[in-house]
Every structure is written in C-alpha cells, then in structure tokens.
Short mmCIF file of C-alpha atoms in Angstrom, two decimals:
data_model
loop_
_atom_site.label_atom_id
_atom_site.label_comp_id
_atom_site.label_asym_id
_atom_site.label_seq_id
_atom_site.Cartn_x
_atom_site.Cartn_y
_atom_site.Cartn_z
CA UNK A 8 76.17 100.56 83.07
CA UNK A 9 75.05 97.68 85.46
CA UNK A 10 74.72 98.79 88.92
CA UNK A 11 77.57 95.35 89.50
CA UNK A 12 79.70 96.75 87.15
CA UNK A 13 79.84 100.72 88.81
CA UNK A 14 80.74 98.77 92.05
CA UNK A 15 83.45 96.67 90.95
CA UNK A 16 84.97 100.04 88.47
CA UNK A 17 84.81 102.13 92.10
CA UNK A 18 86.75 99.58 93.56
CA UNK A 19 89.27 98.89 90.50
CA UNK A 20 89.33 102.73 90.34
CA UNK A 21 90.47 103.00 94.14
CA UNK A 22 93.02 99.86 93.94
CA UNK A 23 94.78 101.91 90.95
CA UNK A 24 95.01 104.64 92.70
CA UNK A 25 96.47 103.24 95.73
CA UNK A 26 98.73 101.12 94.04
CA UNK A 27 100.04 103.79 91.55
CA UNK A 28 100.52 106.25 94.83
CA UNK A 29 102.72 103.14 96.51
CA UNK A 30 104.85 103.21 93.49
CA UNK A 31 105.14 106.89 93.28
CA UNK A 32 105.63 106.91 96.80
CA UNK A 33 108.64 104.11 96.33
CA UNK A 34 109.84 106.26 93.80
CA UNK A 35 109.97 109.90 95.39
CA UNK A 36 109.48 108.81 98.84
CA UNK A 37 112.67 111.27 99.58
CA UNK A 38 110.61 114.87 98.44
CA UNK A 39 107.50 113.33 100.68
CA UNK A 40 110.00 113.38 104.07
CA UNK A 41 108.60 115.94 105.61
CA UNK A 42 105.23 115.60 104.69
CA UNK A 43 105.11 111.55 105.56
CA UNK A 44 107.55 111.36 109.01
CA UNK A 45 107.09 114.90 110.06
CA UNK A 46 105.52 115.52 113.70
CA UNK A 47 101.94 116.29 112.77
CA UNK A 48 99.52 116.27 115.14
CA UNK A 49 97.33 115.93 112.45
CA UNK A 50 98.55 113.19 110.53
CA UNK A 51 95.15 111.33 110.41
CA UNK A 52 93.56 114.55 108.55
CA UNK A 53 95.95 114.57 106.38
CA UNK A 54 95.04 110.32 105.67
CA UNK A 55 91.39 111.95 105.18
CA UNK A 56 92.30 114.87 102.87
CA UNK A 57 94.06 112.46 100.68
CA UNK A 58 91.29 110.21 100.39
CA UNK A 59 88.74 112.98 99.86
CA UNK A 60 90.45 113.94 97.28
CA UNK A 61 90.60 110.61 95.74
CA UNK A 62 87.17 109.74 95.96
CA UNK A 63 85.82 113.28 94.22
CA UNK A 64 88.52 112.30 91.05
CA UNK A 65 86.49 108.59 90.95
CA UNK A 66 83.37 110.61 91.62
CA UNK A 67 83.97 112.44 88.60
CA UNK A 68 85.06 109.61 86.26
CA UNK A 69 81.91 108.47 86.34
CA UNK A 70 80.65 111.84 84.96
CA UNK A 71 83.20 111.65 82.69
CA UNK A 72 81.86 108.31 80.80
CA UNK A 73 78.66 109.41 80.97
CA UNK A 74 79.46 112.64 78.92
CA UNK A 75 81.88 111.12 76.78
CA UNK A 76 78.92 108.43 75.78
CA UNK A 77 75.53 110.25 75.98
CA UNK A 78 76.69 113.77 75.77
CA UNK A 79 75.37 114.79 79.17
CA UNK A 80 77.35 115.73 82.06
CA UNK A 81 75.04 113.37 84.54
CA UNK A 82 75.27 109.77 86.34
CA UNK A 83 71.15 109.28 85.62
CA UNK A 84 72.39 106.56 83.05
CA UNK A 85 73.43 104.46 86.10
CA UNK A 86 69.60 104.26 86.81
CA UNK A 87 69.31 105.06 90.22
CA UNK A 88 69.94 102.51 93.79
CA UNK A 89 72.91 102.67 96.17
CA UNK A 90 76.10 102.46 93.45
CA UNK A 91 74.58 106.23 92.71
CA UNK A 92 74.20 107.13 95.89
CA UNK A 93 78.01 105.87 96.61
CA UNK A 94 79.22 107.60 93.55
CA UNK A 95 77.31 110.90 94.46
CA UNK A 96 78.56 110.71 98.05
CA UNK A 97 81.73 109.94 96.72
CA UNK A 98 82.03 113.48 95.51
CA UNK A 99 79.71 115.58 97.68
CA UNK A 100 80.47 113.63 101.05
CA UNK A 101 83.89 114.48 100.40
CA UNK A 102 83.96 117.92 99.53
CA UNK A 103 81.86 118.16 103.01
CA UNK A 104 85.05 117.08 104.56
CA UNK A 105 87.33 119.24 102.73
CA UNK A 106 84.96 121.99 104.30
CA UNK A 107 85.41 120.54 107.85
CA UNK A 108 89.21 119.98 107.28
CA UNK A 109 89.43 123.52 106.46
CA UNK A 110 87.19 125.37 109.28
CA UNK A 111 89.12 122.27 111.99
CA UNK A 112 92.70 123.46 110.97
CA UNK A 113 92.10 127.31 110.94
CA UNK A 114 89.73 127.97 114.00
CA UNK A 115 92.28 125.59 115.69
CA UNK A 116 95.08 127.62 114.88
CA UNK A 117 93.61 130.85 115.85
CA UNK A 118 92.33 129.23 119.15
CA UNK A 119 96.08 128.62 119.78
CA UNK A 120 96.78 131.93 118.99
CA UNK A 121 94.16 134.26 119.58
CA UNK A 122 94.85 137.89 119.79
CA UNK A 123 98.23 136.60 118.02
CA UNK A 124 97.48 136.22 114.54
CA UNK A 125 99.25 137.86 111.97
CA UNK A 126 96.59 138.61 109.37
CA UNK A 127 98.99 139.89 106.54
CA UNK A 128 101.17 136.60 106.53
CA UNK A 129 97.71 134.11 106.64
CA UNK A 130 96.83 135.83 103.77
CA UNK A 131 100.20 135.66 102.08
CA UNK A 132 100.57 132.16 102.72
CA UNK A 133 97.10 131.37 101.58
CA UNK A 134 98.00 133.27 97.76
CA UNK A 135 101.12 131.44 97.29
CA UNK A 136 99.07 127.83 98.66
CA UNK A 137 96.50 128.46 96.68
CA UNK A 138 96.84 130.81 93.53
CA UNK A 139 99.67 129.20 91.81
CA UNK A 140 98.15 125.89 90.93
CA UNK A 141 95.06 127.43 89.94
CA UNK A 142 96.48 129.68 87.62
CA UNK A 143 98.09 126.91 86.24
CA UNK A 144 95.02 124.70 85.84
CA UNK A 145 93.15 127.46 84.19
CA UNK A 146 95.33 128.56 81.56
CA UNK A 147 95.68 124.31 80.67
CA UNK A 148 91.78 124.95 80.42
CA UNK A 149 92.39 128.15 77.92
CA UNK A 150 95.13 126.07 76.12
CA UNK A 151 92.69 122.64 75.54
CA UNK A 152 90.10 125.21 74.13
CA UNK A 153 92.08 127.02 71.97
CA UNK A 154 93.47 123.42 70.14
CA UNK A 155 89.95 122.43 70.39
CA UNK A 156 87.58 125.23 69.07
CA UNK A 157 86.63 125.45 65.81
CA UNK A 158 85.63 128.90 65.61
CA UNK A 159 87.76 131.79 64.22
CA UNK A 160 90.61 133.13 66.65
CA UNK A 161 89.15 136.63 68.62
CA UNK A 162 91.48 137.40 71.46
CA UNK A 163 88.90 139.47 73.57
CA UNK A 164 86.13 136.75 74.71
CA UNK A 165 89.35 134.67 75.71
CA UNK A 166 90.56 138.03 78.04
CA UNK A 167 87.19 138.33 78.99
CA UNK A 168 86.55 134.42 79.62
CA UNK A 169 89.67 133.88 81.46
CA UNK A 170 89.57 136.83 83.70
CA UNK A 171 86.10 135.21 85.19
CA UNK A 172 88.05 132.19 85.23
CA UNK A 173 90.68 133.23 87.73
CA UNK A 174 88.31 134.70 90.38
CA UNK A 175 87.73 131.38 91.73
CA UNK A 176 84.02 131.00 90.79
CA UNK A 177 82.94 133.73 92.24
CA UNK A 178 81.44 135.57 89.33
CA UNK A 179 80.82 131.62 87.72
CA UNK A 180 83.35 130.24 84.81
CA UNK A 181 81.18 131.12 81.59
CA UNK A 182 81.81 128.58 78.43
CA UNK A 183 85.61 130.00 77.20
CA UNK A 184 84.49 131.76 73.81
CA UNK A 185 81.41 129.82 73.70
CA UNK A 186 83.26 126.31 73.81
CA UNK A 187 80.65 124.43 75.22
CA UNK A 188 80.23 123.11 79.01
CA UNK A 189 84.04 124.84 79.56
CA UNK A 190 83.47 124.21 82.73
CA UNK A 191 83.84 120.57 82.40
CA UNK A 192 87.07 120.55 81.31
CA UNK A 193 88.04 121.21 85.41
CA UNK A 194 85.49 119.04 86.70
CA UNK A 195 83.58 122.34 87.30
CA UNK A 196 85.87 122.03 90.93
CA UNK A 197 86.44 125.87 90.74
CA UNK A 198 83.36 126.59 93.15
CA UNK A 199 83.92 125.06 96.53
CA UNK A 200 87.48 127.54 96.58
CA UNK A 201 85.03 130.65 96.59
CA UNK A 202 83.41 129.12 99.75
CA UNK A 203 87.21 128.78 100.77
CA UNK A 204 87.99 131.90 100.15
CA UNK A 205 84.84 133.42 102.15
CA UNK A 206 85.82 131.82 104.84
CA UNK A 207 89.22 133.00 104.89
CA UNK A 208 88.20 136.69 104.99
CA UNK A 209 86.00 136.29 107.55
CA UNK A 210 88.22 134.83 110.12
CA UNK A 211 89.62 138.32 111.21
CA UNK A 212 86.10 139.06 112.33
CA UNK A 213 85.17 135.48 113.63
CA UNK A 214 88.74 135.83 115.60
CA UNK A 215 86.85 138.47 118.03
CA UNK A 216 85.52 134.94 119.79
CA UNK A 217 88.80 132.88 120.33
CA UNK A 218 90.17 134.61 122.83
CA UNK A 219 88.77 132.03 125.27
CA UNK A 220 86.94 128.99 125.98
CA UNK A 221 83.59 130.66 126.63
CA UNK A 222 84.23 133.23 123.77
CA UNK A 223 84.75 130.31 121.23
CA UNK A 224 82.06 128.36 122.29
CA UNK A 225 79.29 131.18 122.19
CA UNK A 226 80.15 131.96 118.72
CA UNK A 227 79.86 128.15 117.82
CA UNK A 228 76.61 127.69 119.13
CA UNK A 229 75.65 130.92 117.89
CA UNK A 230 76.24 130.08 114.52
CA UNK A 231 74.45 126.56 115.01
CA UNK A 232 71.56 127.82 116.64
CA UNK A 233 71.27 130.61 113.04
CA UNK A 234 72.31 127.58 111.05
CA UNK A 235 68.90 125.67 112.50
CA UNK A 236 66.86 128.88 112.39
CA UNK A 237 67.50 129.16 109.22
CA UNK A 238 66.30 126.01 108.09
CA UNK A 239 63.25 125.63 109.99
CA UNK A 240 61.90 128.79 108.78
CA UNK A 241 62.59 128.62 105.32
CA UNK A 242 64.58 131.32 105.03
CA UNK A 243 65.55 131.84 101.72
CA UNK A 244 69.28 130.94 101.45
CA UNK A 245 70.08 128.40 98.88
CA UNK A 246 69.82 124.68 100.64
CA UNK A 247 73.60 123.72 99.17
CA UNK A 248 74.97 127.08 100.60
CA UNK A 249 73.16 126.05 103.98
CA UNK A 250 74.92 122.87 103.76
CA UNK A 251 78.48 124.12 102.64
CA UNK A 252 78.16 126.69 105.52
CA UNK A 253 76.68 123.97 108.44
CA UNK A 254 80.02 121.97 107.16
CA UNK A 255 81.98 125.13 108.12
CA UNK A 256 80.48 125.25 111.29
CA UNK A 257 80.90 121.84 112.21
CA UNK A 258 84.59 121.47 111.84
CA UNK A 259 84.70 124.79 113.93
CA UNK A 260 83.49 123.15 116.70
CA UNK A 261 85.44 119.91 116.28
CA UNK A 262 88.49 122.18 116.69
CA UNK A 263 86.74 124.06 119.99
CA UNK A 264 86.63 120.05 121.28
CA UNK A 265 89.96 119.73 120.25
CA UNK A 266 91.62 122.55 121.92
CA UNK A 267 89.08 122.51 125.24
CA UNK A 268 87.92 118.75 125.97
CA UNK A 269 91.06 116.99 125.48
CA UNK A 270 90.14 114.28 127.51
CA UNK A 271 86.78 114.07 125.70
CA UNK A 272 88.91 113.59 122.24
CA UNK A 273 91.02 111.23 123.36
CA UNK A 274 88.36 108.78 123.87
CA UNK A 275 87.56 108.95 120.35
CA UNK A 276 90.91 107.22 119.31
CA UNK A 277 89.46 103.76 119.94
CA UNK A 278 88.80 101.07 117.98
CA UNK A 279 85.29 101.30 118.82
CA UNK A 280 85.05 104.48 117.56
CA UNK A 281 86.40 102.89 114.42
CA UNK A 282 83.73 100.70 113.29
CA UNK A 283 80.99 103.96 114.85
CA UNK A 284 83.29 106.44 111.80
CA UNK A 285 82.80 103.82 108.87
CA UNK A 286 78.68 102.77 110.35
CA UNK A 287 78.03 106.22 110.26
CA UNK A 288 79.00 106.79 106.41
CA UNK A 289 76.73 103.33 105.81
CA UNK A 290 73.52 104.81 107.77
CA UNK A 291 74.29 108.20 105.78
CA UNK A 292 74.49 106.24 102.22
CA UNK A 293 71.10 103.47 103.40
CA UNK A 294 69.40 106.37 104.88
CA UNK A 295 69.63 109.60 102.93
CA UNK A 296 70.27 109.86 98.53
CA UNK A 297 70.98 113.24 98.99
CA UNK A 298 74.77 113.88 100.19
CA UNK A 299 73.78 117.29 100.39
CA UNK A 300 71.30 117.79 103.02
CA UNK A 301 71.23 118.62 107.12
CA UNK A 302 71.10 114.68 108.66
CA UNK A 303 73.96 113.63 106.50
CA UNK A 304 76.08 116.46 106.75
CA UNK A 305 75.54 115.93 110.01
CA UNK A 306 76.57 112.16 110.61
CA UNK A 307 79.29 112.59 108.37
CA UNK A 308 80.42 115.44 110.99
CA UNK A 309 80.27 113.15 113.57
CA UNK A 310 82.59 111.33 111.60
CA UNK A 311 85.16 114.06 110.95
CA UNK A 312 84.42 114.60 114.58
CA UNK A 313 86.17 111.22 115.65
CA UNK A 314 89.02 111.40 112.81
CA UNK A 315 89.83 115.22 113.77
CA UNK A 316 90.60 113.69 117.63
CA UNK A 317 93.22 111.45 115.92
CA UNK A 318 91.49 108.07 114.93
CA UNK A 319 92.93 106.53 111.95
CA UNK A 320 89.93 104.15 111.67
CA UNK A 321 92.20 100.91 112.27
CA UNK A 322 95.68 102.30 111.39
CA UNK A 323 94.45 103.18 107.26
CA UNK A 324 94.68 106.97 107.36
CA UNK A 325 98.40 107.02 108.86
CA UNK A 326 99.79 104.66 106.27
CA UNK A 327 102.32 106.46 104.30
CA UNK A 328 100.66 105.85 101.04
CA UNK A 329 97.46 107.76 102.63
CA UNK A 330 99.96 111.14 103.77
CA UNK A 331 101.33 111.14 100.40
CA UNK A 332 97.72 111.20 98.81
CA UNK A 333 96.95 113.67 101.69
CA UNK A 334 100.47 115.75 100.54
CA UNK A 335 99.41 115.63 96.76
CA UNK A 336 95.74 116.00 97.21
CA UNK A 337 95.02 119.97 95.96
CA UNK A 338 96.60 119.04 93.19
CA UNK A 339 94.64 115.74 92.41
CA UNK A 340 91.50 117.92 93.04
CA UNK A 341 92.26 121.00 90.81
CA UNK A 342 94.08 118.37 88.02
CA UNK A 343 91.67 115.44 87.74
CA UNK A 344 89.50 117.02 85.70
CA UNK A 345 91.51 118.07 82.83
CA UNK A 346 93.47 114.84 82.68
CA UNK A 347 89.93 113.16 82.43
CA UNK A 348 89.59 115.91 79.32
CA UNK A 349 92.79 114.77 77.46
CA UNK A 350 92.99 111.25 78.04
CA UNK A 351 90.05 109.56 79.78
CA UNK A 352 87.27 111.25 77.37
CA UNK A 353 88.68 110.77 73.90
CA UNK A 354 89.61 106.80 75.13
CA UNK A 355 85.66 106.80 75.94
CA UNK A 356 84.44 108.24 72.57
CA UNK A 357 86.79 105.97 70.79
CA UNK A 358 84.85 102.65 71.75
CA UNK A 359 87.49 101.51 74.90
CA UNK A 360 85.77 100.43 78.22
CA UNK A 361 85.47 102.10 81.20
CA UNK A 362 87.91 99.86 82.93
CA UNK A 363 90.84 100.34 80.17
CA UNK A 364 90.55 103.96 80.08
CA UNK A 365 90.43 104.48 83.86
CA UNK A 366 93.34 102.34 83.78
CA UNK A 367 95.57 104.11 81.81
CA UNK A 368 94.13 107.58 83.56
CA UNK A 369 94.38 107.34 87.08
CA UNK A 370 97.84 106.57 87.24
CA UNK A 371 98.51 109.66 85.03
CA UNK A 372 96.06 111.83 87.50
CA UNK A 373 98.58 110.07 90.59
CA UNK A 374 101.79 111.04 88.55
CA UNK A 375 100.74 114.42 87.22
CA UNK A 376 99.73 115.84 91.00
CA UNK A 377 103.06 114.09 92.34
CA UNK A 378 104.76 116.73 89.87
CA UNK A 379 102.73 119.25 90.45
CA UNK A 380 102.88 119.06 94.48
CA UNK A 381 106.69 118.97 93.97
CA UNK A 382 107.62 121.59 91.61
CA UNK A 383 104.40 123.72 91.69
CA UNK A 384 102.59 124.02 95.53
CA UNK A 385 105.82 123.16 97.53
CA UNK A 386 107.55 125.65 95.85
CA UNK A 387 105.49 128.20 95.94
CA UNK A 388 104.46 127.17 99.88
CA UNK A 389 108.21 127.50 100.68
CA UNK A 390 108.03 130.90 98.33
CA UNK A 391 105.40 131.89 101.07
CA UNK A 392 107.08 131.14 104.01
CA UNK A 393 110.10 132.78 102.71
CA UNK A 394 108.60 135.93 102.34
CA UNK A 395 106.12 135.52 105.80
CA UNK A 396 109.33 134.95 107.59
CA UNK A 397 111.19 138.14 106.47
CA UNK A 398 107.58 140.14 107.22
CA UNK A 399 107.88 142.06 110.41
CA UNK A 400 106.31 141.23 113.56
CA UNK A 401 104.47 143.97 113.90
CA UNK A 402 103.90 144.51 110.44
CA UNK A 403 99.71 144.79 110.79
#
C-alpha cells in the first residue's frame, strides 16, 4: 500500500465515521439527551474518549488488510515513514489517553470525596459498566469460532478457552480450541481492561493520600519520582507496563491540577493552548516512531493535560457528534474488532479494495456500538445505579 494511499484511507476512514455518527446522531439524537446536553464538567473528555476510540478502530483496520492479504497480523507491508507512525500512534497514542482519562476521572472523584468513598458501590458500578459488554463480545468471539472451525466439536477446550477469555486478559486469551490467532477476532483489545482493572483495586489503598492537597500531591510525585527510578536503572519491569503505568500516573496528577490549581487550569482553555495540544501530537509523531515510550507518553500528557482543564482544541471535542462518539465509545472499542472479522476481512480476501470494504464497515462498527450503548451499557449502567442507590450508606 502506497504511503499516499494509507493517508488519504485514514482520512476517508475518519470522514465515514463522522458522517455515519451525524446520521446516527440525527436519528437517535433523543436516547443521547443526557449524554450530549447534560451538565458535564467534563464534556471535552468525553469529545477525547470518543475520538480515541475512533482512531484505535482505524488503527486496527489497517491490521485488518494486512492479515486478510498477507496472512500476518502486522502494518510492516506499509514499509515504514510517518503514515506508520500515524497509524501506530493512532492506536497506541490513544489507548495512552484512555489510561489518562481513566486515572483523571477516578483520582478526581476521590479527591472530591476523600474519606467518603463508598468502595462496595465503585465496584458495583464498575461490574455492571464494564462486564456486560464484554461478556457479550466474547461469547460473539466463541460463536464466530465455532461456525468457523473445522475441527471436530469437543466441548471442554471451548469451557476451558472461554473461561481465560472472560478474565479480562489477565491470564492471556489462548487460540479458542486451537483456532488460530483467536485473539484477532477482538482486535486482541482485551489487555489494556486488566491494566483497568488493576487500577481499580488499588484505589482503596492509593485513597490513603487524597485526603488533602499535600497528601495527594506527595503520592503523585512519589509515584513519578519511582516511575523515573525505575527507568534509569533498568529495573526490570517490562518497558510497555512502564509506559501503561507512567500514563496512569499522569492523568493522576492532571486531576490533582484540576481539583488544587484552578486558576492554573483555566489558563489552559485558550486558543493558544489549542494549536500547543495538536503541535505537541506533531513533535510526538516527527520526533519519536515509538508511541510507546517515556518522551511521547509524556508530550501526549501534556496534551491530555490541557484537554482535562476543559479545552476543546477550537470548539471540535464539544460538538455533539464528538459526545455521542464519546457516549458510544466502549462499545466501538470492545466491537470493532469482530465487525472487522465478519465483514471487513472476508470483503478483503475476496479481491475488494481497502476503500470499499472500509466503506461498507465503519458505518456498521458506528451503528452496531449505537445499539449496543443503548440496549447493552446504558442498561446495565442504570441496572448499577439502581442497585448502588438502594445499597446502604453505611454498608462498608
């Protein structure tokens, strides 16, 4: 694939996508209400969620073709240069966000409630946010490979296979009775929720330190200044879990701003500020091929850093189309991959460009997570709530 032609499918890939959600948007605009007018104070992270989202699903198209035509789950046939450096910053940049997004939005809400967190109901909510997607996405795995594999019907390496499937990566998602690369079938996605998940159980502990502003900001540079130690001296920690964690410990400390230099934030919302989000992302992309390393991560924190205070980088992350991406995007994440499984991959094999099949599959990734978000994660999120609300105050 020409390194012209990547550029213009990224950007034919994005238009779709856009222009699909505007229609979906005109169509159920009514189930987005509260989502899209509601008073969030973080309506710009919601812009950026959405858009993460978006550009991991593109990210993965292009993995998509390549294994569809050559058999190997890579981008290497692009040949190298910046459109695979955009494409692989496309996904990993992103999922650095999603990282930030998640640290921002928690340490911020126990900062605002410090000693009052109820533990039981986080967890609650989390399960019924989470869990009942997933569940669905994995046994749509299960279901492709059973129509698909040739081999003779055994029930108990499908029992075995799909119980390692539902614990979120965490003990890996082995090929589902030897069909091979299973774990392309979800975009192999299922990993970054175990670093989710860690995170989650470790807030009770990290929750010691926001009870105040000195509290919080010990434990953030604390866990900077290991972060750094751990790097210079080698220690042996897998680089991509350093990076995944530093990404963790950034949006921490974006929400410490947040909550303690409000002033300091505020001057962030300007235009100027703007043009410094999107320059960043350019020096990260001219600068560094690897998404996944320390001066990256940390420019692209910088950027999350001036989003978080409320920029919407000239207006494009509070447009409704953006919220209702940002509404729908767990479900575009978990749900790309198998609708690149079932319709983008067989259009590949079958001789049709890159251009008609992503045509004809983005808009079904938009619609599918519009139904999903509607009738699978808001349910289940009001399910939550439901049962948080009739939970007992004192109930830990």
């Amino acid at each position: 694939m020409e390194h012209s032609f990547v550029l213009f499918n990224i950007v034919l890939a994005a238009c779709l996508a856009f222009g699909f959600a505007t229609v979906m948007n005109y169509i159920s605009g009514k189930s987005f209400t509260s989502e899209i007018e509601g008073n969030q104070r973080f309506d710009t992270l919601d812009g950026l969620r959405g858009l993460a989202a978006l550009s991991v699903a593109i990210h993965h198209s292009f993995f998509f073709f390549g294994y569809a035509k050559y058999g190997k789950w890579s981008i290497n046939y692009i040949g190298g240069g910046y459109p695979q450096v955009i494409i692989d910053y496309l996904g990993k940049g992103s999922v650095s966000m999603f990282f930030m997004i998640t640290a921002f939005l928690f340490w911020g809400k126990i900062l605002c409630k410090a000693e009052k967190v109820d533990w039981i109901d986080f967890y609650i909510k989390r399960f019924f946010r989470i869990v009942p997607l997933y569940v669905v996405v994995v046994f749509a795995a299960l279901l492709y490979v059973l129509i698909n594999i040739k081999s003779k019907f055994e029930l108990f390496p499908y029992v075995r296979d799909t119980f390692y499937w539902l614990t979120f990566d965490f003990f890996g998602t082995p090929n589902i009775n030897g069909f091979p690369n299973s774990y392309t079938i979800v975009s192999g996605v299922f990993w970054t929720l175990s670093f989710e998940w860690v995170f989650y159980f470790m807030l009770p502990v990290l929750s010691v330190f926001a009870v105040s502003k000195k509290s919080s900001a010990f434990i953030v540079c604390t866990m900077f200044a290991v972060s750094a130690f751990i790097f210079y001296f080698n220690i042996g920690i897998r680089f991509w879990t350093q990076i995944h964690v530093l990404c963790f410990i950034i949006g921490a400390a974006c929400a410490h701003l947040y909550k303690f230099y409000p002033d300091f934030m505020r001057k962030l919302k300007s235009p100027d500020f703007s043009v410094i989000a999107i320059a960043l992302l350019g020096v990260c992309i001219y600068l560094f091929d690897a998404p996944y390393s320390h001066a990256p991560t940390i420019l692209i924190g910088i950027t999350f850093l001036i989003v978080s205070c409320g920029n919407s980088v000239f207006g494009i992350l509070k447009l409704r189309v953006m919220k209702m991406l940002g509404a729908i995007s767990f479900s575009v994440y978990l749900l790309h991959g198998i609708t690149y499984t079932v319709i983008f991959s067989p259009l590949i094999k079958s001789g049709v460009s890159y251009q008609a099949a992503i045509t004809i599959t983005i808009p079904a990734i938009i619609a599918l997570s519009t139904v999903s978000y509607l009738f699978i994660e808001k349910k289940f999120i009001s399910k939550g709530q439901a049962i948080t609300a009739k939970t007992p105050a004192n109930a830990m």
